[in-house]
Amino acid sequence: EYARYLDEGGWLAQREDVSTFWAEILRERKNCPGFDDMLVMRRGATYPLADRASAAAGDPEDEFRHAQAAYFVMSQSMPASYFQKFEESDLGCPIRFDFEGRMLSAGGITNALTSYRIMEWCRSLGLESRPLRVLEIGAGYGQVAYHLFQQLKIASYTVCDLPENLFLSAFYLQANFPDKKAVFVKDSGLSSGAPAELVFLAPPFLDRLSGPFDLVINSYSFQEMNLRSIEQYFSFVAATLATDGLFYSLNAHRKAGAAWPSDYPFEQFCLSSVLPVRKYPFQVFATNPYEVVMTKLSGAPSSVETCASSK
């Protein structure tokens, strides 16, 4: 119904801000698949959101090699014990394998590094002990959110994404958490009534959110956007991040609009940390993302401010 609303309102036609990177993927990928296809969504429908197009072929040997490579890389960059902190959902029929007693897919392993790093920073900044208002920009099919729901006190989790990807995360998260109230933001903004624990919206309605947000997340998504979109999101987060909130970015450059790290408007925030989090690149020629942790800027954004708590 939300996809239909966007289409009938002409919102889907306003795609000038969609990067060439995503425009090509959306032309090739099956978008808004039917219910039967969604039951096996991890086998093709979630490309390239931590899953590969080859998963649709269901080649277990190929997927096993991919999962092995992912596990080797990620377990070098985080404690293997972290995989005991969460369960990977059966929803979508992921192709999973036994790694030290845990059934994990390649996509689940890749997303685990993101959720691990976010958890570490939430602990470091004292955010894990209170109910959090979370915004994830570009949540893919929602697995990082699924990991965090199992470990944090989350009052509300808002997902903003392209409608074709929002279709996947809305299905995935509502199916995994059927007892949580979910709403979809429209042109009129959030509907009144009891606060929702799951909030979904397409980018044109971002300014209908008021915040504040305790935690804002973007992983592997800013790197795929046009510069205009990046700048709009950074400005929105600068305006709506809580005073003691955390803005977490795990991205690279030279994939779409950001040609250099300096193309990201980090000067709007106080930089707590800039680190490469992968000990090894996933593939020889893959882009290697770097973690940037930001908090609310205390003064005028005249230059990049480095926090006293920097690592």
Short mmCIF file of C-alpha atoms in Angstrom, two decimals:
data_model
loop_
_atom_site.label_atom_id
_atom_site.label_comp_id
_atom_site.label_asym_id
_atom_site.label_seq_id
_atom_site.Cartn_x
_atom_site.Cartn_y
_atom_site.Cartn_z
CA GLU A 1 0.00 0.00 0.00
CA TYR A 2 2.87 2.38 0.78
CA ALA A 3 4.57 1.61 -2.55
CA ARG A 4 1.26 2.29 -4.28
CA TYR A 5 0.88 5.56 -2.38
CA LEU A 6 4.35 6.67 -3.49
CA ASP A 7 3.63 5.71 -7.08
CA GLU A 8 0.22 7.38 -7.25
CA GLY A 9 1.57 10.53 -5.62
CA GLY A 10 4.34 10.81 -8.18
CA TRP A 11 7.05 10.32 -5.56
CA LEU A 12 8.59 7.38 -7.42
CA ALA A 13 8.97 9.56 -10.51
CA GLN A 14 11.15 12.02 -8.57
CA ARG A 15 14.32 9.98 -8.88
CA GLU A 16 16.86 12.56 -9.96
CA ASP A 17 18.79 12.06 -6.71
CA VAL A 18 19.18 8.31 -7.19
CA SER A 19 22.82 7.62 -8.05
CA THR A 20 23.86 5.85 -11.22
CA PHE A 21 25.08 3.00 -9.01
CA TRP A 22 21.57 2.32 -7.65
CA ALA A 23 19.70 3.19 -10.82
CA GLU A 24 21.52 0.35 -12.61
CA ILE A 25 20.83 -2.13 -9.80
CA LEU A 26 17.14 -1.26 -9.62
CA ARG A 27 16.77 -1.71 -13.37
CA GLU A 28 18.17 -5.24 -13.15
CA ARG A 29 16.76 -6.45 -9.83
CA LYS A 30 13.23 -7.66 -9.21
CA ASN A 31 11.71 -4.96 -7.02
CA CYS A 32 8.65 -5.31 -4.79
CA PRO A 33 8.40 -9.09 -5.26
CA GLY A 34 5.29 -11.06 -4.32
CA PHE A 35 4.65 -12.73 -0.98
CA ASP A 36 5.93 -16.16 -2.03
CA ASP A 37 9.17 -14.58 -3.27
CA MET A 38 9.53 -12.64 -0.02
CA LEU A 39 9.54 -15.90 1.94
CA VAL A 40 12.86 -16.68 0.20
CA MET A 41 13.97 -13.04 -0.12
CA ARG A 42 17.57 -13.78 0.92
CA ARG A 43 18.06 -15.77 -2.27
CA GLY A 44 18.29 -13.02 -4.85
CA ALA A 45 15.90 -10.24 -3.79
CA THR A 46 18.36 -8.71 -1.34
CA TYR A 47 21.24 -8.15 -3.78
CA PRO A 48 23.50 -6.20 -3.14
CA LEU A 49 22.47 -5.60 0.50
CA ALA A 50 25.17 -7.87 2.01
CA ASP A 51 23.83 -10.72 -0.13
CA ARG A 52 24.99 -11.59 -3.64
CA ALA A 53 23.02 -12.09 -6.82
CA SER A 54 24.51 -15.59 -7.10
CA ALA A 55 22.51 -16.60 -4.02
CA ALA A 56 19.49 -16.86 -6.30
CA ALA A 57 21.15 -19.81 -8.05
CA GLY A 58 21.28 -21.63 -4.73
CA ASP A 59 24.80 -22.97 -5.25
CA PRO A 60 25.75 -24.16 -1.74
CA GLU A 61 29.43 -24.67 -2.56
CA ASP A 62 29.82 -21.15 -3.91
CA GLU A 63 27.95 -19.67 -0.95
CA PHE A 64 30.04 -21.70 1.48
CA ARG A 65 33.26 -20.33 0.00
CA HIS A 66 31.82 -16.83 0.21
CA ALA A 67 30.76 -17.35 3.85
CA GLN A 68 34.17 -18.79 4.72
CA ALA A 69 35.90 -15.73 3.29
CA ALA A 70 33.51 -13.43 5.17
CA TYR A 71 34.06 -15.28 8.44
CA PHE A 72 37.84 -15.19 8.07
CA VAL A 73 37.87 -11.46 7.42
CA MET A 74 35.31 -10.45 10.04
CA SER A 75 36.58 -12.72 12.81
CA GLN A 76 40.00 -11.05 12.42
CA SER A 77 38.38 -7.70 13.11
CA MET A 78 36.02 -8.61 15.99
CA PRO A 79 35.81 -11.29 18.70
CA ALA A 80 34.34 -14.54 17.41
CA SER A 81 32.36 -14.62 20.66
CA TYR A 82 30.21 -11.76 19.34
CA PHE A 83 28.39 -14.22 17.09
CA GLN A 84 26.93 -15.70 20.29
CA LYS A 85 25.17 -12.39 21.03
CA PHE A 86 22.44 -12.72 18.42
CA GLU A 87 20.47 -15.23 16.41
CA GLU A 88 20.20 -14.91 12.64
CA SER A 89 16.59 -15.03 11.54
CA ASP A 90 15.26 -17.89 9.40
CA LEU A 91 13.12 -15.36 7.54
CA GLY A 92 13.97 -15.18 3.86
CA CYS A 93 15.60 -18.63 3.82
CA PRO A 94 19.23 -17.51 4.09
CA ILE A 95 21.84 -20.06 3.02
CA ARG A 96 23.67 -20.69 6.31
CA PHE A 97 26.58 -22.78 7.49
CA ASP A 98 27.99 -23.94 10.81
CA PHE A 99 30.77 -21.71 12.14
CA GLU A 100 31.90 -22.83 15.59
CA GLY A 101 28.41 -23.95 16.50
CA ARG A 102 26.53 -20.95 15.04
CA MET A 103 24.48 -21.15 11.85
CA LEU A 104 25.44 -18.06 9.86
CA SER A 105 25.07 -16.75 6.32
CA ALA A 106 27.70 -14.69 4.50
CA GLY A 107 25.42 -11.65 4.72
CA GLY A 108 24.84 -12.23 8.41
CA ILE A 109 28.58 -12.41 9.05
CA THR A 110 29.22 -9.19 7.11
CA ASN A 111 26.49 -7.30 8.96
CA ALA A 112 27.79 -8.60 12.29
CA LEU A 113 30.89 -6.42 12.06
CA THR A 114 28.67 -3.35 11.67
CA SER A 115 26.44 -4.20 14.62
CA TYR A 116 29.48 -5.14 16.73
CA ARG A 117 31.16 -1.78 16.15
CA ILE A 118 27.92 0.08 16.89
CA MET A 119 27.49 -1.89 20.12
CA GLU A 120 31.06 -1.09 21.17
CA TRP A 121 30.47 2.62 20.68
CA CYS A 122 27.11 2.54 22.46
CA ARG A 123 28.86 0.98 25.45
CA SER A 124 31.71 3.47 25.26
CA LEU A 125 29.34 6.45 25.27
CA GLY A 126 26.92 5.01 27.82
CA LEU A 127 24.00 4.65 25.41
CA GLU A 128 23.28 0.96 25.95
CA SER A 129 21.63 1.49 29.35
CA ARG A 130 18.69 3.60 28.15
CA PRO A 131 15.86 3.32 25.61
CA LEU A 132 17.16 4.64 22.29
CA ARG A 133 15.56 6.46 19.40
CA VAL A 134 17.40 5.11 16.38
CA LEU A 135 17.50 6.25 12.75
CA GLU A 136 19.12 4.05 10.13
CA ILE A 137 19.65 5.61 6.71
CA GLY A 138 19.87 2.86 4.10
CA ALA A 139 19.08 -0.18 6.24
CA GLY A 140 19.16 -2.69 3.41
CA TYR A 141 16.86 -5.58 4.30
CA GLY A 142 17.17 -4.78 8.02
CA GLN A 143 19.65 -7.25 9.48
CA VAL A 144 21.73 -4.72 11.42
CA ALA A 145 18.49 -3.50 12.98
CA TYR A 146 17.60 -7.10 13.80
CA HIS A 147 20.97 -7.58 15.56
CA LEU A 148 20.60 -4.36 17.55
CA PHE A 149 17.05 -5.10 18.67
CA GLN A 150 18.41 -8.24 20.35
CA GLN A 151 21.04 -6.29 22.30
CA LEU A 152 19.84 -2.74 22.97
CA LYS A 153 16.84 -1.11 24.60
CA ILE A 154 15.18 0.46 21.57
CA ALA A 155 12.24 2.79 22.01
CA SER A 156 11.84 3.42 18.28
CA TYR A 157 13.71 2.36 15.15
CA THR A 158 13.24 4.49 12.03
CA VAL A 159 14.36 3.30 8.60
CA CYS A 160 14.77 5.70 5.68
CA ASP A 161 15.59 4.11 2.33
CA LEU A 162 14.78 3.97 -1.35
CA PRO A 163 11.26 2.55 -1.72
CA GLU A 164 12.52 -0.65 -3.40
CA ASN A 165 14.79 -1.40 -0.45
CA LEU A 166 12.32 -0.12 2.13
CA PHE A 167 9.95 -2.78 0.79
CA LEU A 168 12.45 -5.42 1.97
CA SER A 169 13.33 -3.97 5.39
CA ALA A 170 9.69 -3.27 6.23
CA PHE A 171 8.78 -6.88 5.46
CA TYR A 172 11.81 -8.31 7.26
CA LEU A 173 11.48 -6.29 10.46
CA GLN A 174 7.69 -6.51 10.77
CA ALA A 175 7.79 -10.27 10.20
CA ASN A 176 10.55 -10.72 12.79
CA PHE A 177 8.85 -8.40 15.32
CA PRO A 178 5.11 -8.83 14.73
CA ASP A 179 4.21 -7.38 18.14
CA LYS A 180 5.87 -4.03 17.48
CA LYS A 181 3.67 -1.24 16.17
CA ALA A 182 4.80 -0.06 12.73
CA VAL A 183 3.92 3.10 10.80
CA PHE A 184 4.79 4.45 7.35
CA VAL A 185 5.48 8.18 7.04
CA LYS A 186 3.56 9.96 4.30
CA ASP A 187 3.47 13.52 3.01
CA SER A 188 1.36 14.56 6.00
CA GLY A 189 3.98 13.27 8.42
CA LEU A 190 3.62 10.80 11.27
CA SER A 191 0.07 9.94 12.24
CA SER A 192 -1.03 10.69 15.79
CA GLY A 193 -1.65 7.98 18.36
CA ALA A 194 0.54 5.62 20.33
CA PRO A 195 4.27 5.94 19.52
CA ALA A 196 5.47 3.42 16.96
CA GLU A 197 8.45 1.16 17.59
CA LEU A 198 9.09 0.71 13.85
CA VAL A 199 8.92 3.70 11.51
CA PHE A 200 9.49 3.46 7.75
CA LEU A 201 9.77 6.26 5.22
CA ALA A 202 11.04 7.10 1.75
CA PRO A 203 13.64 9.91 1.38
CA PRO A 204 11.18 12.62 0.19
CA PHE A 205 9.55 12.57 3.64
CA LEU A 206 12.72 12.82 5.73
CA ASP A 207 11.86 16.36 6.85
CA ARG A 208 8.61 15.03 8.36
CA LEU A 209 10.73 13.54 11.16
CA SER A 210 11.47 15.78 14.10
CA GLY A 211 13.93 13.76 16.17
CA PRO A 212 15.91 13.92 18.34
CA PHE A 213 17.74 10.67 17.61
CA ASP A 214 20.13 9.05 20.08
CA LEU A 215 21.76 6.88 17.42
CA VAL A 216 21.99 7.47 13.65
CA ILE A 217 23.51 4.74 11.47
CA ASN A 218 24.69 4.50 7.90
CA SER A 219 26.73 1.55 6.67
CA TYR A 220 27.80 1.04 3.04
CA SER A 221 25.12 3.47 1.85
CA PHE A 222 26.54 7.01 1.79
CA GLN A 223 29.29 5.64 -0.47
CA GLU A 224 26.63 4.73 -3.04
CA MET A 225 24.82 8.10 -3.08
CA ASN A 226 25.16 11.29 -5.07
CA LEU A 227 26.85 14.16 -3.24
CA ARG A 228 23.60 16.10 -3.02
CA SER A 229 21.93 13.26 -1.13
CA ILE A 230 24.92 12.89 1.20
CA GLU A 231 24.83 16.60 2.02
CA GLN A 232 21.09 16.54 2.68
CA TYR A 233 21.38 13.59 5.07
CA PHE A 234 24.32 15.10 6.96
CA SER A 235 22.45 18.37 7.39
CA PHE A 236 19.37 16.52 8.65
CA VAL A 237 21.40 14.50 11.16
CA ALA A 238 23.22 17.62 12.36
CA ALA A 239 19.83 19.20 13.11
CA THR A 240 18.19 16.17 14.76
CA LEU A 241 20.99 14.32 16.59
CA ALA A 242 20.53 14.34 20.36
CA THR A 243 23.00 16.41 22.39
CA ASP A 244 24.70 13.23 23.61
CA GLY A 245 23.81 11.18 20.53
CA LEU A 246 26.01 9.12 18.23
CA PHE A 247 26.25 9.31 14.43
CA TYR A 248 27.94 6.19 13.04
CA SER A 249 29.21 5.93 9.45
CA LEU A 250 30.90 2.89 7.89
CA ASN A 251 31.63 3.87 4.30
CA ALA A 252 34.30 4.15 1.63
CA HIS A 253 34.60 6.55 -1.32
CA ARG A 254 35.03 6.41 -5.11
CA LYS A 255 31.90 4.30 -5.57
CA ALA A 256 29.46 7.08 -6.43
CA GLY A 257 29.34 10.77 -5.47
CA ALA A 258 32.08 10.91 -2.82
CA ALA A 259 35.41 10.77 -4.64
CA TRP A 260 37.46 11.57 -1.50
CA PRO A 261 36.89 11.37 2.26
CA SER A 262 36.84 15.18 2.29
CA ASP A 263 33.69 15.09 0.17
CA TYR A 264 31.75 13.97 3.25
CA PRO A 265 30.69 17.06 5.27
CA PHE A 266 32.24 15.85 8.52
CA GLU A 267 32.82 19.47 9.57
CA GLN A 268 29.18 19.56 10.72
CA PHE A 269 30.08 17.21 13.60
CA CYS A 270 32.57 16.56 16.34
CA LEU A 271 34.76 13.63 15.26
CA SER A 272 35.23 11.03 17.99
CA SER A 273 37.06 8.47 15.86
CA VAL A 274 38.21 7.68 12.32
CA LEU A 275 39.39 4.08 11.93
CA PRO A 276 39.66 1.28 9.37
CA VAL A 277 37.72 -1.54 11.03
CA ARG A 278 38.51 -4.43 8.70
CA LYS A 279 41.88 -6.00 9.37
CA TYR A 280 41.88 -7.32 5.78
CA PRO A 281 39.90 -6.21 2.75
CA PHE A 282 37.04 -8.56 1.96
CA GLN A 283 38.26 -9.04 -1.59
CA VAL A 284 41.52 -8.00 -3.21
CA PHE A 285 39.99 -5.18 -5.24
CA ALA A 286 37.07 -4.31 -2.95
CA THR A 287 36.62 -0.84 -1.47
CA ASN A 288 37.72 -0.89 2.14
CA PRO A 289 35.25 1.04 4.33
CA TYR A 290 36.38 3.19 7.24
CA GLU A 291 34.48 3.98 10.40
CA VAL A 292 33.72 7.58 11.29
CA VAL A 293 32.09 8.21 14.67
CA MET A 294 30.52 11.62 15.19
CA THR A 295 28.74 13.51 17.95
CA LYS A 296 26.94 16.83 18.18
CA LEU A 297 29.08 19.83 17.32
CA SER A 298 29.36 22.17 20.28
CA GLY A 299 30.30 25.34 18.40
CA ALA A 300 30.00 26.87 14.95
CA PRO A 301 30.90 24.45 12.12
CA SER A 302 33.91 26.48 10.94
CA SER A 303 36.27 23.51 10.94
CA VAL A 304 36.39 19.85 11.87
CA GLU A 305 36.26 19.63 15.66
CA THR A 306 38.04 16.72 17.30
CA CYS A 307 36.49 15.48 20.53
CA ALA A 308 38.50 15.11 23.70
CA SER A 309 37.42 11.47 23.81
CA SER A 310 39.00 10.70 20.45
CA LYS A 311 40.61 7.28 19.97
#
